[in-house]
Each structure stands twice: as structure tokens, then as C-alpha cells.
Amino acid sequence: KNEVEQSPQNLTAQEGEFITINCSYSVGISALHWLQQHPGGGIVSLFMLSSGKKKHGRLIATINIQEKHSSLHITASHPRDSAVYICAVYRGQKLVFGQGTRLTINP
Amino acid sequence: GAGVSQSPSNKVTEKGKDVELRCDPISGHTALYWYRQRLGQGLEFLIYFQGNSAPDKSGLPSDRFSAERTGESVSTLTIQRTQQEDSAVYLCASSLGPPGTEAFFGQGTRLTVV
């Protein structure tokens, strides 16, 4: 079992839908990253969380430390949101990554 | 610079040759990380630098892989005697503070060993 599990692995939705991507981890962590990777391969940091909830534009990230679970939500999804979304947790000095969720938003 | 810069963006090399990949972190970022992403797989940790020293190099897959950092700035990842299984995207990230602070990623170097 991976230390960081994401679900779903693939998600296809229509433009405008509300999207939720989940991340569960099995180890104690100091912080959790949500990252976005576009087809060209570049990675953008969306959020870093250690507690509670953060919002940036149409993106919302929440974390429940006790349950070792985080969610990334996208409201009013748009085709440009199509990307791979990766959850990563700091364990000691390194980031441990989930396998990613491939999101496709159709117009 | 404004972001983490990696070069080259693409590298095709023959099996058995040595390659050097370069990472320029964001100015002032003391922590620097190298990760690898093989096709269709997740990201794997390779090495972490704090300043010019590498307290954690546990992810380097073999002694063909080495990395150094100078001037608390540029880092070079060297792969000797490349093998086809080394083909991957090599990503560099930097952060202002120690692990646990936000990391910023470069665009990666796509390495293809033929």
C-alpha cells in the first residue's frame, strides 16, 4: 500500500461541474502539498496545508489531520483545469507523492 | 530568477554516456530537491540539499547517480554510464525554508536514453 493514496485515478467531467479529488496518507506529516501538472510536465504548487482549509480562486483545499485526509475541490470547472493533480506529503526531509489524479474537463 | 530553471529541457543520449542536468533554484532558496518521474509513474525523491550539503541522498538509485550544489545556488545532477531505465523527467524544486515549507518546481528535464 502506498503511503499516499489518491482517488479517483482518473476523472472526466463536463465544464461547470464541481470536482473533488481525495488524498489519504498513512504516516504522520508536517505539511501537505497539492500540485498541478500539465501535459508539458511542469509542476505548479497550488496549496500547502498543515491544517484547516485554504481557498484560491475556484480552488479549495481542506485537510483533516486526525483522519489523515485531504481534499481538493474545483468549483465551476473549466477545460483549462484539465491536468494531473498530485497530493504530496512531507515526511521528514522529503516529499512523498501520490500517483496523481488525471482530470479531464470537457466543454 | 523568477522561478526554478532547469536545463536542458530535453536531452537524448546514447546508452553508456554520461549526462549532466542543471538546476537554478529561486534566488535565496536554501533547500533544493531533485525528483524523478518515469513515464506513467509517480514522482520519486532522489536527493535533498540544505545549502551546499546533502543531508538526504537516500533516493539516488545507484552509484551512477551523483549530485552537487555550489554557492548555495546551482545544482548539477550527474548520471554516469546511462541506462535505458534512466529515461525519465528529472524535476528540481526549491524552497525558502527547510522541508515543510512550500516547494516550487522547475519545468523538468526530459531525459531519453537510446
mmCIF file with all atom_site columns, C-alpha atoms in Angstrom:
data_model
loop_
_atom_site.group_PDB
_atom_site.id
_atom_site.type_symbol
_atom_site.label_atom_id
_atom_site.label_alt_id
_atom_site.label_comp_id
_atom_site.label_asym_id
_atom_site.label_entity_id
_atom_site.label_seq_id
_atom_site.pdbx_PDB_ins_code
_atom_site.Cartn_x
_atom_site.Cartn_y
_atom_site.Cartn_z
_atom_site.occupancy
_atom_site.B_iso_or_equiv
_atom_site.pdbx_formal_charge
_atom_site.auth_seq_id
_atom_site.auth_comp_id
_atom_site.auth_asym_id
_atom_site.auth_atom_id
_atom_site.pdbx_PDB_model_num
ATOM 1   C CA . LYS A 1 1   ? 0.000   0.000  0.000   1.00 0.00 ? 1   LYS A CA 1
ATOM 2   C CA . ASN A 1 2   ? 1.355   3.435  -0.957  1.00 0.00 ? 2   ASN A CA 1
ATOM 3   C CA . GLU A 1 3   ? 1.908   5.911  1.826   1.00 0.00 ? 3   GLU A CA 1
ATOM 4   C CA . VAL A 1 4   ? -0.149  8.440  -0.139  1.00 0.00 ? 4   VAL A CA 1
ATOM 5   C CA . GLU A 1 5   ? -3.292  7.286  -1.917  1.00 0.00 ? 5   GLU A CA 1
ATOM 6   C CA . GLN A 1 6   ? -5.337  9.447  -4.241  1.00 0.00 ? 6   GLN A CA 1
ATOM 7   C CA . SER A 1 7   ? -8.796  8.870  -5.633  1.00 0.00 ? 7   SER A CA 1
ATOM 8   C CA . PRO A 1 8   ? -10.039 8.760  -8.228  1.00 0.00 ? 8   PRO A CA 1
ATOM 9   C CA . GLN A 1 9   ? -7.102  7.958  -10.518 1.00 0.00 ? 9   GLN A CA 1
ATOM 10  C CA . ASN A 1 10  ? -8.978  9.352  -13.496 1.00 0.00 ? 10  ASN A CA 1
ATOM 11  C CA . LEU A 1 11  ? -11.892 11.770 -13.579 1.00 0.00 ? 11  LEU A CA 1
ATOM 12  C CA . THR A 1 12  ? -13.786 13.113 -16.572 1.00 0.00 ? 12  THR A CA 1
ATOM 13  C CA . ALA A 1 13  ? -16.441 15.786 -16.105 1.00 0.00 ? 13  ALA A CA 1
ATOM 14  C CA . GLN A 1 14  ? -18.354 18.418 -18.011 1.00 0.00 ? 14  GLN A CA 1
ATOM 15  C CA . GLU A 1 15  ? -17.492 22.083 -17.866 1.00 0.00 ? 15  GLU A CA 1
ATOM 16  C CA . GLY A 1 16  ? -19.111 23.730 -14.855 1.00 0.00 ? 16  GLY A CA 1
ATOM 17  C CA . GLU A 1 17  ? -19.200 20.652 -12.637 1.00 0.00 ? 17  GLU A CA 1
ATOM 18  C CA . PHE A 1 18  ? -17.930 20.652 -9.051  1.00 0.00 ? 18  PHE A CA 1
ATOM 19  C CA . ILE A 1 19  ? -14.843 18.467 -8.765  1.00 0.00 ? 19  ILE A CA 1
ATOM 20  C CA . THR A 1 20  ? -13.472 16.677 -5.698  1.00 0.00 ? 20  THR A CA 1
ATOM 21  C CA . ILE A 1 21  ? -10.160 14.838 -5.551  1.00 0.00 ? 21  ILE A CA 1
ATOM 22  C CA . ASN A 1 22  ? -9.250  12.953 -2.394  1.00 0.00 ? 22  ASN A CA 1
ATOM 23  C CA . CYS A 1 23  ? -5.947  12.159 -0.753  1.00 0.00 ? 23  CYS A CA 1
ATOM 24  C CA . SER A 1 24  ? -5.330  9.821  2.175   1.00 0.00 ? 24  SER A CA 1
ATOM 25  C CA . TYR A 1 25  ? -1.984  9.241  3.815   1.00 0.00 ? 25  TYR A CA 1
ATOM 26  C CA . SER A 1 26  ? -0.771  6.717  6.319   1.00 0.00 ? 26  SER A CA 1
ATOM 27  C CA . VAL A 1 27  ? 2.104   8.476  8.067   1.00 0.00 ? 27  VAL A CA 1
ATOM 28  C CA . GLY A 1 28  ? 2.409   11.454 10.347  1.00 0.00 ? 28  GLY A CA 1
ATOM 29  C CA . ILE A 1 29  ? 3.206   14.563 8.346   1.00 0.00 ? 29  ILE A CA 1
ATOM 30  C CA . SER A 1 30  ? 4.218   18.162 8.867   1.00 0.00 ? 30  SER A CA 1
ATOM 31  C CA . ALA A 1 31  ? 2.501   19.524 5.764   1.00 0.00 ? 31  ALA A CA 1
ATOM 32  C CA . LEU A 1 32  ? 0.683   18.504 2.611   1.00 0.00 ? 32  LEU A CA 1
ATOM 33  C CA . HIS A 1 33  ? 1.072   19.900 -0.903  1.00 0.00 ? 33  HIS A CA 1
ATOM 34  C CA . TRP A 1 34  ? -1.426  19.918 -3.735  1.00 0.00 ? 34  TRP A CA 1
ATOM 35  C CA . LEU A 1 35  ? 0.340   20.196 -7.071  1.00 0.00 ? 35  LEU A CA 1
ATOM 36  C CA . GLN A 1 36  ? -0.869  20.575 -10.641 1.00 0.00 ? 36  GLN A CA 1
ATOM 37  C CA . GLN A 1 37  ? 0.996   19.011 -13.556 1.00 0.00 ? 37  GLN A CA 1
ATOM 38  C CA . HIS A 1 38  ? 0.117   19.998 -17.104 1.00 0.00 ? 38  HIS A CA 1
ATOM 39  C CA . PRO A 1 39  ? 0.798   17.812 -20.171 1.00 0.00 ? 39  PRO A CA 1
ATOM 40  C CA . GLY A 1 40  ? 4.130   19.575 -20.788 1.00 0.00 ? 40  GLY A CA 1
ATOM 41  C CA . GLY A 1 41  ? 5.304   18.150 -17.472 1.00 0.00 ? 41  GLY A CA 1
ATOM 42  C CA . GLY A 1 42  ? 5.781   21.339 -15.468 1.00 0.00 ? 42  GLY A CA 1
ATOM 43  C CA . ILE A 1 43  ? 4.518   21.258 -11.901 1.00 0.00 ? 43  ILE A CA 1
ATOM 44  C CA . VAL A 1 44  ? 2.818   24.150 -10.160 1.00 0.00 ? 44  VAL A CA 1
ATOM 45  C CA . SER A 1 45  ? 2.256   24.321 -6.434  1.00 0.00 ? 45  SER A CA 1
ATOM 46  C CA . LEU A 1 46  ? -1.423  25.005 -5.729  1.00 0.00 ? 46  LEU A CA 1
ATOM 47  C CA . PHE A 1 47  ? -1.555  24.811 -1.949  1.00 0.00 ? 47  PHE A CA 1
ATOM 48  C CA . MET A 1 48  ? 0.427   23.842 1.063   1.00 0.00 ? 48  MET A CA 1
ATOM 49  C CA . LEU A 1 49  ? -1.630  22.917 4.112   1.00 0.00 ? 49  LEU A CA 1
ATOM 50  C CA . SER A 1 50  ? -0.921  21.887 7.641   1.00 0.00 ? 50  SER A CA 1
ATOM 51  C CA . SER A 1 51  ? -4.433  22.406 8.995   1.00 0.00 ? 51  SER A CA 1
ATOM 52  C CA . GLY A 1 52  ? -7.897  23.617 8.099   1.00 0.00 ? 52  GLY A CA 1
ATOM 53  C CA . LYS A 1 53  ? -8.833  24.992 4.722   1.00 0.00 ? 53  LYS A CA 1
ATOM 54  C CA . LYS A 1 54  ? -7.387  27.256 2.031   1.00 0.00 ? 54  LYS A CA 1
ATOM 55  C CA . LYS A 1 55  ? -9.062  28.899 -0.962  1.00 0.00 ? 55  LYS A CA 1
ATOM 56  C CA . HIS A 1 56  ? -7.571  30.391 -4.076  1.00 0.00 ? 56  HIS A CA 1
ATOM 57  C CA . GLY A 1 57  ? -9.961  31.457 -6.786  1.00 0.00 ? 57  GLY A CA 1
ATOM 58  C CA . ARG A 1 58  ? -12.044 28.424 -7.772  1.00 0.00 ? 58  ARG A CA 1
ATOM 59  C CA . LEU A 1 59  ? -9.803  26.029 -5.867  1.00 0.00 ? 59  LEU A CA 1
ATOM 60  C CA . ILE A 1 60  ? -10.369 24.949 -2.284  1.00 0.00 ? 60  ILE A CA 1
ATOM 61  C CA . ALA A 1 61  ? -8.207  22.566 -0.276  1.00 0.00 ? 61  ALA A CA 1
ATOM 62  C CA . THR A 1 62  ? -9.047  21.062 3.077   1.00 0.00 ? 62  THR A CA 1
ATOM 63  C CA . ILE A 1 63  ? -7.150  18.817 5.428   1.00 0.00 ? 63  ILE A CA 1
ATOM 64  C CA . ASN A 1 64  ? -8.194  16.724 8.427   1.00 0.00 ? 64  ASN A CA 1
ATOM 65  C CA . ILE A 1 65  ? -5.057  15.825 10.344  1.00 0.00 ? 65  ILE A CA 1
ATOM 66  C CA . GLN A 1 66  ? -6.823  13.384 12.680  1.00 0.00 ? 66  GLN A CA 1
ATOM 67  C CA . GLU A 1 67  ? -8.308  11.429 9.786   1.00 0.00 ? 67  GLU A CA 1
ATOM 68  C CA . LYS A 1 68  ? -5.134  11.773 7.651   1.00 0.00 ? 68  LYS A CA 1
ATOM 69  C CA . HIS A 1 69  ? -7.194  13.003 4.726   1.00 0.00 ? 69  HIS A CA 1
ATOM 70  C CA . SER A 1 70  ? -7.198  15.971 2.391   1.00 0.00 ? 70  SER A CA 1
ATOM 71  C CA . SER A 1 71  ? -9.493  17.044 -0.431  1.00 0.00 ? 71  SER A CA 1
ATOM 72  C CA . LEU A 1 72  ? -9.040  19.369 -3.363  1.00 0.00 ? 72  LEU A CA 1
ATOM 73  C CA . HIS A 1 73  ? -12.197 20.937 -4.772  1.00 0.00 ? 73  HIS A CA 1
ATOM 74  C CA . ILE A 1 74  ? -12.644 22.828 -8.019  1.00 0.00 ? 74  ILE A CA 1
ATOM 75  C CA . THR A 1 75  ? -15.789 24.888 -8.430  1.00 0.00 ? 75  THR A CA 1
ATOM 76  C CA . ALA A 1 76  ? -17.219 25.826 -11.864 1.00 0.00 ? 76  ALA A CA 1
ATOM 77  C CA . SER A 1 77  ? -14.659 23.598 -13.598 1.00 0.00 ? 77  SER A CA 1
ATOM 78  C CA . HIS A 1 78  ? -13.250 24.676 -16.949 1.00 0.00 ? 78  HIS A CA 1
ATOM 79  C CA . PRO A 1 79  ? -11.389 22.793 -19.707 1.00 0.00 ? 79  PRO A CA 1
ATOM 80  C CA . ARG A 1 80  ? -8.200  24.637 -18.757 1.00 0.00 ? 80  ARG A CA 1
ATOM 81  C CA . ASP A 1 81  ? -8.382  22.836 -15.380 1.00 0.00 ? 81  ASP A CA 1
ATOM 82  C CA . SER A 1 82  ? -7.550  19.614 -17.231 1.00 0.00 ? 82  SER A CA 1
ATOM 83  C CA . ALA A 1 83  ? -4.302  18.357 -15.734 1.00 0.00 ? 83  ALA A CA 1
ATOM 84  C CA . VAL A 1 84  ? -2.899  15.803 -13.329 1.00 0.00 ? 84  VAL A CA 1
ATOM 85  C CA . TYR A 1 85  ? -3.395  16.782 -9.698  1.00 0.00 ? 85  TYR A CA 1
ATOM 86  C CA . ILE A 1 86  ? -0.869  15.389 -7.258  1.00 0.00 ? 86  ILE A CA 1
ATOM 87  C CA . CYS A 1 87  ? -1.024  15.185 -3.490  1.00 0.00 ? 87  CYS A CA 1
ATOM 88  C CA . ALA A 1 88  ? 2.323   15.117 -1.697  1.00 0.00 ? 88  ALA A CA 1
ATOM 89  C CA . VAL A 1 89  ? 3.174   14.951 1.986   1.00 0.00 ? 89  VAL A CA 1
ATOM 90  C CA . TYR A 1 90  ? 6.319   15.982 3.781   1.00 0.00 ? 90  TYR A CA 1
ATOM 91  C CA . ARG A 1 91  ? 7.744   13.017 5.647   1.00 0.00 ? 91  ARG A CA 1
ATOM 92  C CA . GLY A 1 92  ? 10.941  14.165 7.259   1.00 0.00 ? 92  GLY A CA 1
ATOM 93  C CA . GLN A 1 93  ? 13.007  15.927 4.635   1.00 0.00 ? 93  GLN A CA 1
ATOM 94  C CA . LYS A 1 94  ? 11.318  14.658 1.530   1.00 0.00 ? 94  LYS A CA 1
ATOM 95  C CA . LEU A 1 95  ? 8.022   14.873 -0.272  1.00 0.00 ? 95  LEU A CA 1
ATOM 96  C CA . VAL A 1 96  ? 6.207   11.576 -0.758  1.00 0.00 ? 96  VAL A CA 1
ATOM 97  C CA . PHE A 1 97  ? 3.845   11.746 -3.716  1.00 0.00 ? 97  PHE A CA 1
ATOM 98  C CA . GLY A 1 98  ? 0.541   10.177 -4.579  1.00 0.00 ? 98  GLY A CA 1
ATOM 99  C CA . GLN A 1 99  ? 0.124   8.665  -8.019  1.00 0.00 ? 99  GLN A CA 1
ATOM 100 C CA . GLY A 1 100 ? -1.910  11.612 -9.223  1.00 0.00 ? 100 GLY A CA 1
ATOM 101 C CA . THR A 1 101 ? -5.447  12.139 -10.473 1.00 0.00 ? 101 THR A CA 1
ATOM 102 C CA . ARG A 1 102 ? -5.866  12.791 -14.176 1.00 0.00 ? 102 ARG A CA 1
ATOM 103 C CA . LEU A 1 103 ? -8.695  15.304 -14.573 1.00 0.00 ? 103 LEU A CA 1
ATOM 104 C CA . THR A 1 104 ? -10.303 15.977 -17.943 1.00 0.00 ? 104 THR A CA 1
ATOM 105 C CA . ILE A 1 105 ? -12.938 18.676 -18.244 1.00 0.00 ? 105 ILE A CA 1
ATOM 106 C CA . ASN A 1 106 ? -14.932 18.544 -21.463 1.00 0.00 ? 106 ASN A CA 1
ATOM 107 C CA . PRO A 1 107 ? -16.504 21.699 -22.918 1.00 0.00 ? 107 PRO A CA 1
ATOM 108 C CA . GLY B 2 1   ? 15.340  34.467 -11.487 1.00 0.00 ? 1   GLY B CA 1
ATOM 109 C CA . ALA B 2 2   ? 11.588  34.445 -11.191 1.00 0.00 ? 2   ALA B CA 1
ATOM 110 C CA . GLY B 2 3   ? 11.291  30.693 -10.922 1.00 0.00 ? 3   GLY B CA 1
ATOM 111 C CA . VAL B 2 4   ? 13.233  27.450 -10.820 1.00 0.00 ? 4   VAL B CA 1
ATOM 112 C CA . SER B 2 5   ? 15.072  26.972 -14.086 1.00 0.00 ? 5   SER B CA 1
ATOM 113 C CA . GLN B 2 6   ? 16.288  23.641 -15.419 1.00 0.00 ? 6   GLN B CA 1
ATOM 114 C CA . SER B 2 7   ? 18.456  22.875 -18.410 1.00 0.00 ? 7   SER B CA 1
ATOM 115 C CA . PRO B 2 8   ? 18.418  21.311 -20.835 1.00 0.00 ? 8   PRO B CA 1
ATOM 116 C CA . SER B 2 9   ? 14.671  20.906 -21.226 1.00 0.00 ? 9   SER B CA 1
ATOM 117 C CA . ASN B 2 10  ? 15.211  17.806 -23.334 1.00 0.00 ? 10  ASN B CA 1
ATOM 118 C CA . LYS B 2 11  ? 18.211  15.511 -23.624 1.00 0.00 ? 11  LYS B CA 1
ATOM 119 C CA . VAL B 2 12  ? 18.633  12.446 -25.797 1.00 0.00 ? 12  VAL B CA 1
ATOM 120 C CA . THR B 2 13  ? 21.736  10.422 -25.084 1.00 0.00 ? 13  THR B CA 1
ATOM 121 C CA . GLU B 2 14  ? 23.189  7.100  -26.068 1.00 0.00 ? 14  GLU B CA 1
ATOM 122 C CA . LYS B 2 15  ? 23.316  4.284  -23.571 1.00 0.00 ? 15  LYS B CA 1
ATOM 123 C CA . GLY B 2 16  ? 26.601  4.330  -21.690 1.00 0.00 ? 16  GLY B CA 1
ATOM 124 C CA . LYS B 2 17  ? 27.220  8.060  -22.000 1.00 0.00 ? 17  LYS B CA 1
ATOM 125 C CA . ASP B 2 18  ? 27.329  10.455 -19.031 1.00 0.00 ? 18  ASP B CA 1
ATOM 126 C CA . VAL B 2 19  ? 24.822  13.313 -18.714 1.00 0.00 ? 19  VAL B CA 1
ATOM 127 C CA . GLU B 2 20  ? 24.650  16.420 -16.553 1.00 0.00 ? 20  GLU B CA 1
ATOM 128 C CA . LEU B 2 21  ? 21.382  18.081 -15.654 1.00 0.00 ? 21  LEU B CA 1
ATOM 129 C CA . ARG B 2 22  ? 21.342  21.566 -14.229 1.00 0.00 ? 22  ARG B CA 1
ATOM 130 C CA . CYS B 2 23  ? 19.009  23.314 -11.798 1.00 0.00 ? 23  CYS B CA 1
ATOM 131 C CA . ASP B 2 24  ? 18.971  27.019 -10.953 1.00 0.00 ? 24  ASP B CA 1
ATOM 132 C CA . PRO B 2 25  ? 16.767  27.480 -7.886  1.00 0.00 ? 25  PRO B CA 1
ATOM 133 C CA . ILE B 2 26  ? 14.916  30.616 -6.923  1.00 0.00 ? 26  ILE B CA 1
ATOM 134 C CA . SER B 2 27  ? 17.401  33.108 -5.548  1.00 0.00 ? 27  SER B CA 1
ATOM 135 C CA . GLY B 2 28  ? 17.680  32.831 -1.770  1.00 0.00 ? 28  GLY B CA 1
ATOM 136 C CA . HIS B 2 29  ? 16.089  29.404 -1.534  1.00 0.00 ? 29  HIS B CA 1
ATOM 137 C CA . THR B 2 30  ? 18.258  27.334 0.779   1.00 0.00 ? 30  THR B CA 1
ATOM 138 C CA . ALA B 2 31  ? 16.612  23.967 0.169   1.00 0.00 ? 31  ALA B CA 1
ATOM 139 C CA . LEU B 2 32  ? 16.856  22.193 -3.182  1.00 0.00 ? 32  LEU B CA 1
ATOM 140 C CA . TYR B 2 33  ? 15.385  18.851 -4.198  1.00 0.00 ? 33  TYR B CA 1
ATOM 141 C CA . TRP B 2 34  ? 15.752  16.512 -7.158  1.00 0.00 ? 34  TRP B CA 1
ATOM 142 C CA . TYR B 2 35  ? 12.905  14.195 -8.137  1.00 0.00 ? 35  TYR B CA 1
ATOM 143 C CA . ARG B 2 36  ? 12.413  11.735 -10.978 1.00 0.00 ? 36  ARG B CA 1
ATOM 144 C CA . GLN B 2 37  ? 9.251   10.812 -12.844 1.00 0.00 ? 37  GLN B CA 1
ATOM 145 C CA . ARG B 2 38  ? 9.325   7.804  -15.101 1.00 0.00 ? 38  ARG B CA 1
ATOM 146 C CA . LEU B 2 39  ? 6.720   7.537  -17.846 1.00 0.00 ? 39  LEU B CA 1
ATOM 147 C CA . GLY B 2 40  ? 3.315   6.777  -16.393 1.00 0.00 ? 40  GLY B CA 1
ATOM 148 C CA . GLN B 2 41  ? 4.611   6.690  -12.839 1.00 0.00 ? 41  GLN B CA 1
ATOM 149 C CA . GLY B 2 42  ? 4.595   8.974  -9.851  1.00 0.00 ? 42  GLY B CA 1
ATOM 150 C CA . LEU B 2 43  ? 7.368   11.234 -8.654  1.00 0.00 ? 43  LEU B CA 1
ATOM 151 C CA . GLU B 2 44  ? 10.291  9.703  -6.773  1.00 0.00 ? 44  GLU B CA 1
ATOM 152 C CA . PHE B 2 45  ? 12.587  11.563 -4.397  1.00 0.00 ? 45  PHE B CA 1
ATOM 153 C CA . LEU B 2 46  ? 16.281  11.494 -5.324  1.00 0.00 ? 46  LEU B CA 1
ATOM 154 C CA . ILE B 2 47  ? 18.221  13.933 -3.123  1.00 0.00 ? 47  ILE B CA 1
ATOM 155 C CA . TYR B 2 48  ? 17.780  16.953 -0.871  1.00 0.00 ? 48  TYR B CA 1
ATOM 156 C CA . PHE B 2 49  ? 20.260  19.785 -0.373  1.00 0.00 ? 49  PHE B CA 1
ATOM 157 C CA . GLN B 2 50  ? 20.259  22.245 2.503   1.00 0.00 ? 50  GLN B CA 1
ATOM 158 C CA . GLY B 2 51  ? 22.744  24.886 1.453   1.00 0.00 ? 51  GLY B CA 1
ATOM 159 C CA . ASN B 2 52  ? 25.584  23.043 -0.235  1.00 0.00 ? 52  ASN B CA 1
ATOM 160 C CA . SER B 2 53  ? 25.324  19.862 1.781   1.00 0.00 ? 53  SER B CA 1
ATOM 161 C CA . ALA B 2 54  ? 23.080  16.887 1.095   1.00 0.00 ? 54  ALA B CA 1
ATOM 162 C CA . PRO B 2 55  ? 21.650  15.553 4.358   1.00 0.00 ? 55  PRO B CA 1
ATOM 163 C CA . ASP B 2 56  ? 19.434  13.132 2.490   1.00 0.00 ? 56  ASP B CA 1
ATOM 164 C CA . LYS B 2 57  ? 20.599  11.341 -0.631  1.00 0.00 ? 57  LYS B CA 1
ATOM 165 C CA . SER B 2 58  ? 18.657  8.199  0.113   1.00 0.00 ? 58  SER B CA 1
ATOM 166 C CA . GLY B 2 59  ? 16.700  8.310  -3.130  1.00 0.00 ? 59  GLY B CA 1
ATOM 167 C CA . LEU B 2 60  ? 19.655  8.100  -5.502  1.00 0.00 ? 60  LEU B CA 1
ATOM 168 C CA . PRO B 2 61  ? 19.035  4.783  -7.263  1.00 0.00 ? 61  PRO B CA 1
ATOM 169 C CA . SER B 2 62  ? 22.641  3.718  -7.766  1.00 0.00 ? 62  SER B CA 1
ATOM 170 C CA . ASP B 2 63  ? 26.227  4.896  -7.530  1.00 0.00 ? 63  ASP B CA 1
ATOM 171 C CA . ARG B 2 64  ? 25.938  6.037  -11.155 1.00 0.00 ? 64  ARG B CA 1
ATOM 172 C CA . PHE B 2 65  ? 23.922  8.976  -9.836  1.00 0.00 ? 65  PHE B CA 1
ATOM 173 C CA . SER B 2 66  ? 25.561  11.896 -8.066  1.00 0.00 ? 66  SER B CA 1
ATOM 174 C CA . ALA B 2 67  ? 24.650  15.491 -7.379  1.00 0.00 ? 67  ALA B CA 1
ATOM 175 C CA . GLU B 2 68  ? 26.360  18.567 -6.103  1.00 0.00 ? 68  GLU B CA 1
ATOM 176 C CA . ARG B 2 69  ? 25.394  22.095 -5.238  1.00 0.00 ? 69  ARG B CA 1
ATOM 177 C CA . THR B 2 70  ? 27.695  25.098 -5.158  1.00 0.00 ? 70  THR B CA 1
ATOM 178 C CA . GLY B 2 71  ? 27.338  28.621 -3.832  1.00 0.00 ? 71  GLY B CA 1
ATOM 179 C CA . GLU B 2 72  ? 24.040  27.640 -2.229  1.00 0.00 ? 72  GLU B CA 1
ATOM 180 C CA . SER B 2 73  ? 22.660  28.074 -5.714  1.00 0.00 ? 73  SER B CA 1
ATOM 181 C CA . VAL B 2 74  ? 23.102  25.958 -8.822  1.00 0.00 ? 74  VAL B CA 1
ATOM 182 C CA . SER B 2 75  ? 22.865  22.183 -8.560  1.00 0.00 ? 75  SER B CA 1
ATOM 183 C CA . THR B 2 76  ? 24.025  19.572 -11.030 1.00 0.00 ? 76  THR B CA 1
ATOM 184 C CA . LEU B 2 77  ? 22.697  16.026 -11.210 1.00 0.00 ? 77  LEU B CA 1
ATOM 185 C CA . THR B 2 78  ? 25.111  13.703 -12.997 1.00 0.00 ? 78  THR B CA 1
ATOM 186 C CA . ILE B 2 79  ? 24.241  10.288 -14.331 1.00 0.00 ? 79  ILE B CA 1
ATOM 187 C CA . GLN B 2 80  ? 27.195  8.179  -15.412 1.00 0.00 ? 80  GLN B CA 1
ATOM 188 C CA . ARG B 2 81  ? 27.034  5.314  -17.892 1.00 0.00 ? 81  ARG B CA 1
ATOM 189 C CA . THR B 2 82  ? 23.357  5.970  -18.604 1.00 0.00 ? 82  THR B CA 1
ATOM 190 C CA . GLN B 2 83  ? 20.972  3.042  -18.967 1.00 0.00 ? 83  GLN B CA 1
ATOM 191 C CA . GLN B 2 84  ? 17.611  2.913  -20.684 1.00 0.00 ? 84  GLN B CA 1
ATOM 192 C CA . GLU B 2 85  ? 15.847  2.693  -17.330 1.00 0.00 ? 85  GLU B CA 1
ATOM 193 C CA . ASP B 2 86  ? 17.245  6.148  -16.533 1.00 0.00 ? 86  ASP B CA 1
ATOM 194 C CA . SER B 2 87  ? 14.859  7.636  -19.107 1.00 0.00 ? 87  SER B CA 1
ATOM 195 C CA . ALA B 2 88  ? 12.530  9.923  -17.174 1.00 0.00 ? 88  ALA B CA 1
ATOM 196 C CA . VAL B 2 89  ? 11.675  13.529 -16.443 1.00 0.00 ? 89  VAL B CA 1
ATOM 197 C CA . TYR B 2 90  ? 14.037  14.883 -13.811 1.00 0.00 ? 90  TYR B CA 1
ATOM 198 C CA . LEU B 2 91  ? 12.458  17.640 -11.748 1.00 0.00 ? 91  LEU B CA 1
ATOM 199 C CA . CYS B 2 92  ? 14.128  20.117 -9.464  1.00 0.00 ? 92  CYS B CA 1
ATOM 200 C CA . ALA B 2 93  ? 12.372  22.067 -6.715  1.00 0.00 ? 93  ALA B CA 1
ATOM 201 C CA . SER B 2 94  ? 13.494  24.675 -4.227  1.00 0.00 ? 94  SER B CA 1
ATOM 202 C CA . SER B 2 95  ? 12.064  26.153 -1.064  1.00 0.00 ? 95  SER B CA 1
ATOM 203 C CA . LEU B 2 96  ? 12.890  29.190 1.035   1.00 0.00 ? 96  LEU B CA 1
ATOM 204 C CA . GLY B 2 97  ? 12.919  27.285 4.286   1.00 0.00 ? 97  GLY B CA 1
ATOM 205 C CA . PRO B 2 98  ? 13.528  23.761 5.484   1.00 0.00 ? 98  PRO B CA 1
ATOM 206 C CA . PRO B 2 99  ? 11.378  20.783 4.452   1.00 0.00 ? 99  PRO B CA 1
ATOM 207 C CA . GLY B 2 100 ? 7.783   21.567 5.309   1.00 0.00 ? 100 GLY B CA 1
ATOM 208 C CA . THR B 2 101 ? 7.812   24.928 3.564   1.00 0.00 ? 101 THR B CA 1
ATOM 209 C CA . GLU B 2 102 ? 6.316   25.453 0.143   1.00 0.00 ? 102 GLU B CA 1
ATOM 210 C CA . ALA B 2 103 ? 8.330   23.970 -2.706  1.00 0.00 ? 103 ALA B CA 1
ATOM 211 C CA . PHE B 2 104 ? 8.494   25.483 -6.196  1.00 0.00 ? 104 PHE B CA 1
ATOM 212 C CA . PHE B 2 105 ? 9.202   23.227 -9.139  1.00 0.00 ? 105 PHE B CA 1
ATOM 213 C CA . GLY B 2 106 ? 11.100  23.672 -12.373 1.00 0.00 ? 106 GLY B CA 1
ATOM 214 C CA . GLN B 2 107 ? 9.787   22.539 -15.748 1.00 0.00 ? 107 GLN B CA 1
ATOM 215 C CA . GLY B 2 108 ? 11.961  19.457 -15.676 1.00 0.00 ? 108 GLY B CA 1
ATOM 216 C CA . THR B 2 109 ? 14.493  17.845 -17.983 1.00 0.00 ? 109 THR B CA 1
ATOM 217 C CA . ARG B 2 110 ? 13.154  15.051 -20.147 1.00 0.00 ? 110 ARG B CA 1
ATOM 218 C CA . LEU B 2 111 ? 15.971  12.510 -20.493 1.00 0.00 ? 111 LEU B CA 1
ATOM 219 C CA . THR B 2 112 ? 15.762  9.812  -23.138 1.00 0.00 ? 112 THR B CA 1
ATOM 220 C CA . VAL B 2 113 ? 18.428  7.127  -23.255 1.00 0.00 ? 113 VAL B CA 1
ATOM 221 C CA . VAL B 2 114 ? 18.543  5.306  -26.582 1.00 0.00 ? 114 VAL B CA 1
#
